[in-house]
mmCIF file of C-alpha atoms in Angstrom:
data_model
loop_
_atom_site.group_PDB
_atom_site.id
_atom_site.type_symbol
_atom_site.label_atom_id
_atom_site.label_comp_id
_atom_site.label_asym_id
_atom_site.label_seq_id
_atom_site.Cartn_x
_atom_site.Cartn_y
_atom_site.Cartn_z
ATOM 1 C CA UNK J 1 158.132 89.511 163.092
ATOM 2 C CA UNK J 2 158.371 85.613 163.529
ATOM 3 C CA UNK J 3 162.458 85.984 162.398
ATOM 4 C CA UNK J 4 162.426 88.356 165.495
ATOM 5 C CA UNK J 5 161.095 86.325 167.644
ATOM 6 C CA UNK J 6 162.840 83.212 166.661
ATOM 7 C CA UNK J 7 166.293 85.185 167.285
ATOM 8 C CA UNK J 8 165.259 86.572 170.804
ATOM 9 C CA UNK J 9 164.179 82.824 171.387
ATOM 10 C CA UNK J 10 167.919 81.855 170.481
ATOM 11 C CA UNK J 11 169.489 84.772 172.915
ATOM 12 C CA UNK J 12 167.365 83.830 175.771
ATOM 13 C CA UNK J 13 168.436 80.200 175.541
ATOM 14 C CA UNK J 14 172.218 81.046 174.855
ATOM 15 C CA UNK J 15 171.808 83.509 178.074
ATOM 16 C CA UNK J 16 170.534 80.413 180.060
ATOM 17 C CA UNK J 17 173.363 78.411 179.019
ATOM 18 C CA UNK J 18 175.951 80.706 180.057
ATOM 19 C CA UNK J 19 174.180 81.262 182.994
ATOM 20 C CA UNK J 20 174.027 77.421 183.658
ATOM 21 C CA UNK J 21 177.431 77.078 183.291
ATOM 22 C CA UNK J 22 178.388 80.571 185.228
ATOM 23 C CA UNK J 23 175.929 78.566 188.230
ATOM 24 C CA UNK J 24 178.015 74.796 187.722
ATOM 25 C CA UNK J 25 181.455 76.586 187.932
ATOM 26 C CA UNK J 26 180.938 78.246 190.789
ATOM 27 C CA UNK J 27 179.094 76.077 193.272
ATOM 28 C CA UNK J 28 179.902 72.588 191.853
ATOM 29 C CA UNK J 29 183.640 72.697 190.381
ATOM 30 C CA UNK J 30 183.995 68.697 189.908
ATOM 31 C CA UNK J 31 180.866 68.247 187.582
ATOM 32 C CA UNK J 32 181.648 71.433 185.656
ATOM 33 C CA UNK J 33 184.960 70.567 184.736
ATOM 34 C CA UNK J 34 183.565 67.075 183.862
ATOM 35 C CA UNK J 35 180.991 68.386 181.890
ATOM 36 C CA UNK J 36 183.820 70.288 180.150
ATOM 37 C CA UNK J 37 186.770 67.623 179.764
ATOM 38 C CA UNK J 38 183.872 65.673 177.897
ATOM 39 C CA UNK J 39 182.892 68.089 175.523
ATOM 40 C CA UNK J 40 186.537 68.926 175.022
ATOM 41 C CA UNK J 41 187.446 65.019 174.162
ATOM 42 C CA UNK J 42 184.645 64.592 171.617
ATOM 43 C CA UNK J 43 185.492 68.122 170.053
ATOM 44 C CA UNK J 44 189.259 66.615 169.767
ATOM 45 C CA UNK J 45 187.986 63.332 168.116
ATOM 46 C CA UNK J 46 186.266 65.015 165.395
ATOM 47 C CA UNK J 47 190.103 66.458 164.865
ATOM 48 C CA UNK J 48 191.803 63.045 164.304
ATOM 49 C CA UNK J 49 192.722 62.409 160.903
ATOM 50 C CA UNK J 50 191.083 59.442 158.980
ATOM 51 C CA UNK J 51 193.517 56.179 159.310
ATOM 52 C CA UNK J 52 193.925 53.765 156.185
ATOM 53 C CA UNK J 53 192.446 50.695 157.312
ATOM 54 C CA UNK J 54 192.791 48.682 154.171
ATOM 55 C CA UNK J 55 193.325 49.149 150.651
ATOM 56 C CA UNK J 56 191.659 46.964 147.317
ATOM 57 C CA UNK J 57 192.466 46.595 144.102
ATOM 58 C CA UNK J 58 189.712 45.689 141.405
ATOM 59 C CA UNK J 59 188.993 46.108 138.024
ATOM 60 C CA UNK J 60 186.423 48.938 135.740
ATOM 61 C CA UNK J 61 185.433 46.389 133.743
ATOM 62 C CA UNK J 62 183.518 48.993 131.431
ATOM 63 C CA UNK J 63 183.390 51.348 129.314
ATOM 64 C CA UNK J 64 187.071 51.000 129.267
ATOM 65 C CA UNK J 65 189.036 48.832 131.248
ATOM 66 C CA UNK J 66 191.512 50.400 134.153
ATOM 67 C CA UNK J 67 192.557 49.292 137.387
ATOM 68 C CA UNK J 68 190.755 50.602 140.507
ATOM 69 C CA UNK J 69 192.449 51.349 144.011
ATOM 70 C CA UNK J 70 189.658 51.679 147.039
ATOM 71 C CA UNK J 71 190.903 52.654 150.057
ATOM 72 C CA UNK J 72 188.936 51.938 153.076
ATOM 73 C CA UNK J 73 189.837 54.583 155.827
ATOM 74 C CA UNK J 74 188.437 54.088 159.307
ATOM 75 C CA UNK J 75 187.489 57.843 160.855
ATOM 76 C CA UNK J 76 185.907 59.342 164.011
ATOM 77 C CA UNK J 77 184.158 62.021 162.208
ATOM 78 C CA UNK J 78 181.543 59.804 160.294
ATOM 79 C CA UNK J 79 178.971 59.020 162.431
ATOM 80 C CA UNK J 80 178.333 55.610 164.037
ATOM 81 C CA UNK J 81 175.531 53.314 162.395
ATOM 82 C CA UNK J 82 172.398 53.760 165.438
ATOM 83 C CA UNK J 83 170.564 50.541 164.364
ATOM 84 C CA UNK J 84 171.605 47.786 161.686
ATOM 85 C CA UNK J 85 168.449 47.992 160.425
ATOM 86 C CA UNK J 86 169.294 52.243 159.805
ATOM 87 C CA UNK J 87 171.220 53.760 156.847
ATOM 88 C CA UNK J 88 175.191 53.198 157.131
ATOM 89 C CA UNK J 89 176.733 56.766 156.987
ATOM 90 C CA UNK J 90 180.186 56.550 155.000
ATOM 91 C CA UNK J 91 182.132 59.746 153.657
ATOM 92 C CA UNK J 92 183.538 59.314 149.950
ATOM 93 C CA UNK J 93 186.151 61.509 148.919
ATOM 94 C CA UNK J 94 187.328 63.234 145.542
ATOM 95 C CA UNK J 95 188.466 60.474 142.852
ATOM 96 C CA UNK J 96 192.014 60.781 141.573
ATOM 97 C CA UNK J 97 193.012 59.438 137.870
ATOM 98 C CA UNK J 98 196.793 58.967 137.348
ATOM 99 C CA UNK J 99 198.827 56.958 134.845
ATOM 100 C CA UNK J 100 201.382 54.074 135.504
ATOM 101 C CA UNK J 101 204.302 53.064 132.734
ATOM 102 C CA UNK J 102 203.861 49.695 133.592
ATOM 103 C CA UNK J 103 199.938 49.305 134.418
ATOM 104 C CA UNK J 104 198.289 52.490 131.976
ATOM 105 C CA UNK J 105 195.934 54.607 133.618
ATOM 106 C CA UNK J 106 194.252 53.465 137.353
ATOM 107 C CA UNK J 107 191.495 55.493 139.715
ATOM 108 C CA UNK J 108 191.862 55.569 143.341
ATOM 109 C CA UNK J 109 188.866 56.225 145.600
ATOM 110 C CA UNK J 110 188.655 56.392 149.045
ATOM 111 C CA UNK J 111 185.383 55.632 151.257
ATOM 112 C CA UNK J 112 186.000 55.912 155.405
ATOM 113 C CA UNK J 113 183.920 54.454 157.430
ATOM 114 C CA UNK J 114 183.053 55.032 161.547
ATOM 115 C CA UNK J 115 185.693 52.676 163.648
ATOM 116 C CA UNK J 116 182.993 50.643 164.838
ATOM 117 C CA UNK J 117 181.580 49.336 161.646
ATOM 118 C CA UNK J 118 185.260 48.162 161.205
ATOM 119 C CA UNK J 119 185.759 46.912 164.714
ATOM 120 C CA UNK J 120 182.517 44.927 164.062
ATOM 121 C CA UNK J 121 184.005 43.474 160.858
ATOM 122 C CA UNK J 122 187.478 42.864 162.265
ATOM 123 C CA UNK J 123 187.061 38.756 161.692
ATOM 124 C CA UNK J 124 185.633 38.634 158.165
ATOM 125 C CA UNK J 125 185.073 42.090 156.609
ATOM 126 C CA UNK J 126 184.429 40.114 153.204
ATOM 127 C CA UNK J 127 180.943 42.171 153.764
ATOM 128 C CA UNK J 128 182.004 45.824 154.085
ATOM 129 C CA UNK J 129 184.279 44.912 151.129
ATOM 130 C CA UNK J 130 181.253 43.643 149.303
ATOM 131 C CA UNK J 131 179.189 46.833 150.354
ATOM 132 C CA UNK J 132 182.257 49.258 149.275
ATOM 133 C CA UNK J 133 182.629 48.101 145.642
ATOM 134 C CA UNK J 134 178.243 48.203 145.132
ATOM 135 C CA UNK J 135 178.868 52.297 146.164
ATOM 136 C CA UNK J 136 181.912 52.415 144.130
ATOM 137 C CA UNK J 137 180.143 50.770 140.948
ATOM 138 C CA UNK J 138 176.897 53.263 142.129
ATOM 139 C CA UNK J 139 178.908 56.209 142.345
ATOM 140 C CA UNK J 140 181.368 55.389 139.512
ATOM 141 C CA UNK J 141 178.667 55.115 137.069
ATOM 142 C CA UNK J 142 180.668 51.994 135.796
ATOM 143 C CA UNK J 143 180.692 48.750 135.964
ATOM 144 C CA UNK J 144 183.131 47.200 138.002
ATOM 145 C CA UNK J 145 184.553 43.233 138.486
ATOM 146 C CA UNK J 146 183.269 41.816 141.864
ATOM 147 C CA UNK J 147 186.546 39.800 141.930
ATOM 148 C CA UNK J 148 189.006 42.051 144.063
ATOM 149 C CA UNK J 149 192.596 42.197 145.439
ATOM 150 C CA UNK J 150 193.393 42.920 149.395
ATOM 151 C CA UNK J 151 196.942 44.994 149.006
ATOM 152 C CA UNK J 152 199.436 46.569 151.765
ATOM 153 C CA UNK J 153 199.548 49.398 149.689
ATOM 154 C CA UNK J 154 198.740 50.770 146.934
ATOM 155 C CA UNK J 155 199.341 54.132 144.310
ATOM 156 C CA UNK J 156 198.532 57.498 145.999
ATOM 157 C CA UNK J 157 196.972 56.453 149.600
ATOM 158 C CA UNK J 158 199.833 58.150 151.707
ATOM 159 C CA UNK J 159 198.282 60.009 154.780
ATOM 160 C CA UNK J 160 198.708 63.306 152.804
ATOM 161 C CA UNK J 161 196.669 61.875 149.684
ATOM 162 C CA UNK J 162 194.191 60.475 151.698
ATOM 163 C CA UNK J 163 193.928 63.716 154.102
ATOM 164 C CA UNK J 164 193.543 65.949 150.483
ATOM 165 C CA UNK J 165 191.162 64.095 148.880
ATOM 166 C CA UNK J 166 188.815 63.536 151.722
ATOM 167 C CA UNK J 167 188.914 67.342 152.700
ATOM 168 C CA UNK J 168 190.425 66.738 156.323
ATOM 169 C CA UNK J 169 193.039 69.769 157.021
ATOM 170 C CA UNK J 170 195.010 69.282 160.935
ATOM 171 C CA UNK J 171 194.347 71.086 163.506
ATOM 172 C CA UNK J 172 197.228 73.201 165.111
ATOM 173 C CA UNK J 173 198.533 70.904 168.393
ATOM 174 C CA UNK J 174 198.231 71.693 171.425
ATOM 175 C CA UNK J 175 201.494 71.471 173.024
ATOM 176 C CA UNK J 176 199.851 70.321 176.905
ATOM 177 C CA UNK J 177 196.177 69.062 178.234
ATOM 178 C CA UNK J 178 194.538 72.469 179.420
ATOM 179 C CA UNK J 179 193.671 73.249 182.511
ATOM 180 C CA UNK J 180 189.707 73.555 182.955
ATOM 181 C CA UNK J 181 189.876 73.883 186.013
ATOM 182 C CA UNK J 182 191.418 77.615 186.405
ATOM 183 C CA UNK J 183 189.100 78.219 182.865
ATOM 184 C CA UNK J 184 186.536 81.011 183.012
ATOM 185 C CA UNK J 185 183.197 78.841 180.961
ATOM 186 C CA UNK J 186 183.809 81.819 178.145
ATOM 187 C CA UNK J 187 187.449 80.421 177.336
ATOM 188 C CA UNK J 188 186.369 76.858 177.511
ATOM 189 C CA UNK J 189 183.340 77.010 175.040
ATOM 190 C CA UNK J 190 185.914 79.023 172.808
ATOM 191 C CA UNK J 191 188.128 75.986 172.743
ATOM 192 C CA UNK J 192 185.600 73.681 172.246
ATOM 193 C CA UNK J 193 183.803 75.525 169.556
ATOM 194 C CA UNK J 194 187.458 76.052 167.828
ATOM 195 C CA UNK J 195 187.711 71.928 167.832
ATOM 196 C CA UNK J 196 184.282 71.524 166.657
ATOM 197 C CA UNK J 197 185.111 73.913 163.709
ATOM 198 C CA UNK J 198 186.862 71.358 162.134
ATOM 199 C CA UNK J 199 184.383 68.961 161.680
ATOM 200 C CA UNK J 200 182.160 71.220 159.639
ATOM 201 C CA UNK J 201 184.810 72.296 157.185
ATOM 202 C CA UNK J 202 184.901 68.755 156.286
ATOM 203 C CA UNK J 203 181.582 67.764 156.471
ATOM 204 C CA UNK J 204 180.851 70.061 153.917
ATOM 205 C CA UNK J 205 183.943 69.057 151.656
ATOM 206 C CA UNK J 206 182.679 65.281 152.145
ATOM 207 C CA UNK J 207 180.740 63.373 151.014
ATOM 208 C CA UNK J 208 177.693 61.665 153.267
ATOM 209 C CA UNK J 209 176.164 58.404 151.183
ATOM 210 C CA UNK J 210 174.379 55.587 153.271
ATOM 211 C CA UNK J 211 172.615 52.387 152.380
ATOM 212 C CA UNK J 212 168.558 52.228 152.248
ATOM 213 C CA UNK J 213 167.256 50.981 155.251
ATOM 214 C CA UNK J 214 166.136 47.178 154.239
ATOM 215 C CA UNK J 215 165.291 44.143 156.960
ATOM 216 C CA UNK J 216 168.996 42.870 155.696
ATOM 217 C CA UNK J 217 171.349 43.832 158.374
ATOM 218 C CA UNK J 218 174.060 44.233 155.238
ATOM 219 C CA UNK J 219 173.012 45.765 151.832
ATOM 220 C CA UNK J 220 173.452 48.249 149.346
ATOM 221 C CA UNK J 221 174.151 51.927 149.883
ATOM 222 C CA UNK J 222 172.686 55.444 148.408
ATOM 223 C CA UNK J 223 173.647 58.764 148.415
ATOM 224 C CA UNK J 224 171.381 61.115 150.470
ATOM 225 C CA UNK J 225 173.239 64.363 150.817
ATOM 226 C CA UNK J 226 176.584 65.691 149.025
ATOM 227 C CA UNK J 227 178.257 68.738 148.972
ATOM 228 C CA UNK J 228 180.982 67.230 146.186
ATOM 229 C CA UNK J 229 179.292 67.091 143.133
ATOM 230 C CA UNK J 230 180.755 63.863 141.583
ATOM 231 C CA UNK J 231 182.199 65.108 138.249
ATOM 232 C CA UNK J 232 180.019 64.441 135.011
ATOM 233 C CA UNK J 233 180.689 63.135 131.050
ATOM 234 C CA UNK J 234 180.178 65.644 129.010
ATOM 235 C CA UNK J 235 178.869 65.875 125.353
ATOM 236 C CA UNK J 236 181.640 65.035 123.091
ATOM 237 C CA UNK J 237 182.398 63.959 119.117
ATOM 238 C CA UNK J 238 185.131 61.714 118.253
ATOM 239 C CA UNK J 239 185.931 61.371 114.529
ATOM 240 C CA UNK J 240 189.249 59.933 112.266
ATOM 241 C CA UNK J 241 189.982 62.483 109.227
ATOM 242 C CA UNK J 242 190.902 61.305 106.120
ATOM 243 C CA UNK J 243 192.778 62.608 102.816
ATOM 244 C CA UNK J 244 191.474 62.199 99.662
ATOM 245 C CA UNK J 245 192.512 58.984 99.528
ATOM 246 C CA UNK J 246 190.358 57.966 102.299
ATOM 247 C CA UNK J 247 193.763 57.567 104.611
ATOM 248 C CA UNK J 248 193.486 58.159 108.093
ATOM 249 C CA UNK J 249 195.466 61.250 108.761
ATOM 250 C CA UNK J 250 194.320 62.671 112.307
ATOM 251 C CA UNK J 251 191.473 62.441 114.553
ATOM 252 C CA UNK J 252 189.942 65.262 116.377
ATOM 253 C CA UNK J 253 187.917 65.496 119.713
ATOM 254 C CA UNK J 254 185.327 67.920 120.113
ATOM 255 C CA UNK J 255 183.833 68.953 123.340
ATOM 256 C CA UNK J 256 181.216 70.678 124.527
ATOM 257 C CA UNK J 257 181.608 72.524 127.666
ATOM 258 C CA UNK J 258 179.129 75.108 128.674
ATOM 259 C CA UNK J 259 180.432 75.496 132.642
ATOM 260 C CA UNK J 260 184.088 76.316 131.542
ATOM 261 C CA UNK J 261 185.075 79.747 131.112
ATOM 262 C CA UNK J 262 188.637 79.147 130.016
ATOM 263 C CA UNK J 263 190.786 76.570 128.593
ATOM 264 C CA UNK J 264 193.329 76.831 131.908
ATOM 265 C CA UNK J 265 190.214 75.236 133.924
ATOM 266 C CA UNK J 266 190.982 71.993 132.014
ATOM 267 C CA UNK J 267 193.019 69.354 132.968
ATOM 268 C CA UNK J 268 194.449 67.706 129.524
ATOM 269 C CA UNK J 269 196.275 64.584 129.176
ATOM 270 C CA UNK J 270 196.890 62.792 125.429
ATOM 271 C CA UNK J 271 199.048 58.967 125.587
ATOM 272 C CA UNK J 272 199.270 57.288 122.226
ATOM 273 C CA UNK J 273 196.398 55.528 123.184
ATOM 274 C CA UNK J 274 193.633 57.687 125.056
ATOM 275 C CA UNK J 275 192.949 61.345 126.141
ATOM 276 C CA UNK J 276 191.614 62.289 129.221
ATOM 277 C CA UNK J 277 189.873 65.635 130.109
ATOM 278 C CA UNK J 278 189.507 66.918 133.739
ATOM 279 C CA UNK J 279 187.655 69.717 135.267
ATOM 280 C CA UNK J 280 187.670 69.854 138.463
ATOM 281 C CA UNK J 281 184.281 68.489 140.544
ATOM 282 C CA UNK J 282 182.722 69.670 137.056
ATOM 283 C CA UNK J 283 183.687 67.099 133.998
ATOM 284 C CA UNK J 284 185.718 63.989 133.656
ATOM 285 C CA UNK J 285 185.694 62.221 130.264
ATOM 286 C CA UNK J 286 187.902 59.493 129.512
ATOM 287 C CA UNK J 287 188.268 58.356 125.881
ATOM 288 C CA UNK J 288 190.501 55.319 123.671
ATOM 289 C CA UNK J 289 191.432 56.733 120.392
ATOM 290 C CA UNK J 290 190.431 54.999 117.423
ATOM 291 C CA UNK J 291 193.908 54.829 116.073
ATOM 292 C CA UNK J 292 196.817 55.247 117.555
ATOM 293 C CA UNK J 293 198.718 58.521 117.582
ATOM 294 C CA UNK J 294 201.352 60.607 117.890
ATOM 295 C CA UNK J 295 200.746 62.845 120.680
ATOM 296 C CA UNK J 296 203.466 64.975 120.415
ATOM 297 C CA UNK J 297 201.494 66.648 117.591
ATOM 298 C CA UNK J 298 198.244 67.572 119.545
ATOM 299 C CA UNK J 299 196.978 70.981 120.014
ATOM 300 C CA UNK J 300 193.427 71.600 121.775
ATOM 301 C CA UNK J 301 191.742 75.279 121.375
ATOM 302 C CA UNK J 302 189.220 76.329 123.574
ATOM 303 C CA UNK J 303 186.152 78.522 121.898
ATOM 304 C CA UNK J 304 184.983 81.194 124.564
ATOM 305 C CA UNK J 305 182.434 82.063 122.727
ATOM 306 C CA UNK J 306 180.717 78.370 122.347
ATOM 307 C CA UNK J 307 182.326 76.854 125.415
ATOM 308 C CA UNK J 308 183.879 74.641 123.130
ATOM 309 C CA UNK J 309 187.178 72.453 123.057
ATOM 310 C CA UNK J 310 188.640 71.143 119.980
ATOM 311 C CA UNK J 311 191.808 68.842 120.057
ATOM 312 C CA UNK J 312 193.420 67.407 117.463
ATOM 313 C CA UNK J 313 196.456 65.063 116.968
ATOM 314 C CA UNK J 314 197.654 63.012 113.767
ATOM 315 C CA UNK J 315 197.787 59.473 113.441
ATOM 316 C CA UNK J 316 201.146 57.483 113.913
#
């Protein structure tokens, strides 16, 4: 009975609304189509794409070494800090692992921030950059040099790459400013809710970490709600097979993967040097051989039965 109540509740106020509305159309044109043009601008904010602001280069110091690329993106859609003494609200998006002929293999991560916290920063933002790497070490897992490189670009942060892996998809344009005027309220709220829309695809493909609240106007960050999962290391054995002779002839990588149904879920790349296994949002495990190899002459099998992959490759 309370569930019926509570959705009569919700009718009764949605009826006053429109009838609200209905009432400010009709008898005071100005303030409705105010009250509309406002709600129509914010609902169009939440539709602008997030904007690179800056881009740094560090170093995962551990447990192997790679280069990592943060880029700091400046975006309406993540709410404003309320009080410096409040959490910071930031929006993290997917990691991406690629490999470079001349570098080996890099991450990039990106982390946007509201406009203002940047704004605010403009002068020195030697403190966001501080507060950016302490999430990235949190949410890496890893840990990372504090030493750090301010680049004009770097690998992978083209508007594209950075609209993918944050989860922001365009709107359709509007090809003029409409007219709220001549709008009935039914067409207008239709608009607005169809701008609004937006935001909560992304919100839920994002990522919402902020920093505890301390006296410190600046510190540290935490997550308190996702709806990415970052990816996690699963179990895995890593052993060199000998001949008789006690020569090193292959090595072989087992791992155990009970949330993968089939071996095209898995991302698998082998260098000379390292393999890397991706599923994605569910594993990521990134290994150095113990000898070098020749990985022209791997082959991996997947084991449905024990959610197992086994992948094996001689040594050079």
């Amino acid at each position: 009975m309370a569930s019926i109540g509570s959705a009569e509740d919700v009718l009764r106020q949605v009826d006053q609304f429109w009838s609200m509305l209905d009432d400010l159309c009709e008898n005071d044109p100005a303030a409705y189509r105010k009250f509309m043009e406002t709600q129509m601008k914010e609902g169009a904010e939440y539709s602008a794409p997030p904007v690179l602001d800056s881009c740094l280069c560090t170093e995962i110091l551990g447990p192997m070494k790679e280069l990592l690329y943060i880029n700091i993106c400046s975006w309406k859609r993540v709410p404003a800090p309320q009080d410096p003494s409040r959490p910071l609200p930031v929006c993290a998006g997917k990691l991406e692992t690629d490999t470079d002929e001349g570098q080996g293999a890099y991450t990039v991560m990106d982390v946007a921030l509201n406009p203002a916290v940047l704004q605010d920063s403009k002068e020195d933002k030697a403190e966001v950059y501080m507060m950016v790497l302490s999430f990235a070490q949190q949410q890496l897992g890893m840990t990372l040099s504090q030493q750090y490189t301010l680049i004009s670009s770097g690998p992978k942060n083209s508007p594209d790459d950075l609209h993918r892996r944050l989860g922001f998809r365009q709107c359709p344009k509007v090809s003029k400013q409409p007219d709220t005027a001549s709008q009935t309220p039914a067409a207008l709220i239709r608009q607005i809710s169809s701008l609004r829309s937006e935001k909560q695809d992304v919100d839920t493909a994002a990522q919402i970490i902020r920093r505890p609240a301390e006296h410190k106007k600046k510190d540290l960050i935490q997550v308190i709600s996702t709806s990415f999962v970052q990816p996690q290391k699963p179990e895995y054995q890593l052993e060199v097979k000998t001949d008789t002779a006690g020569v090193p002839r292959s090595v072989e990588l087992t791992v155990e993967l009970p949330k993968v149904c089939s071996m095209s879920d898995c991302q698998l790349r082998i260098s000379k040097d390292d393999v890397l296994l991706e599923v994605e949002d569910v594993y990521y495990l990134l290994l150095e051989f113990p000898k070098t190899v020749s990985e022209d002459t791997a082959s991996a099998i997947f084991n449905k039965k024990k959610r197992r992959l086994t992948v094996r490759v001689d040594v050079l």
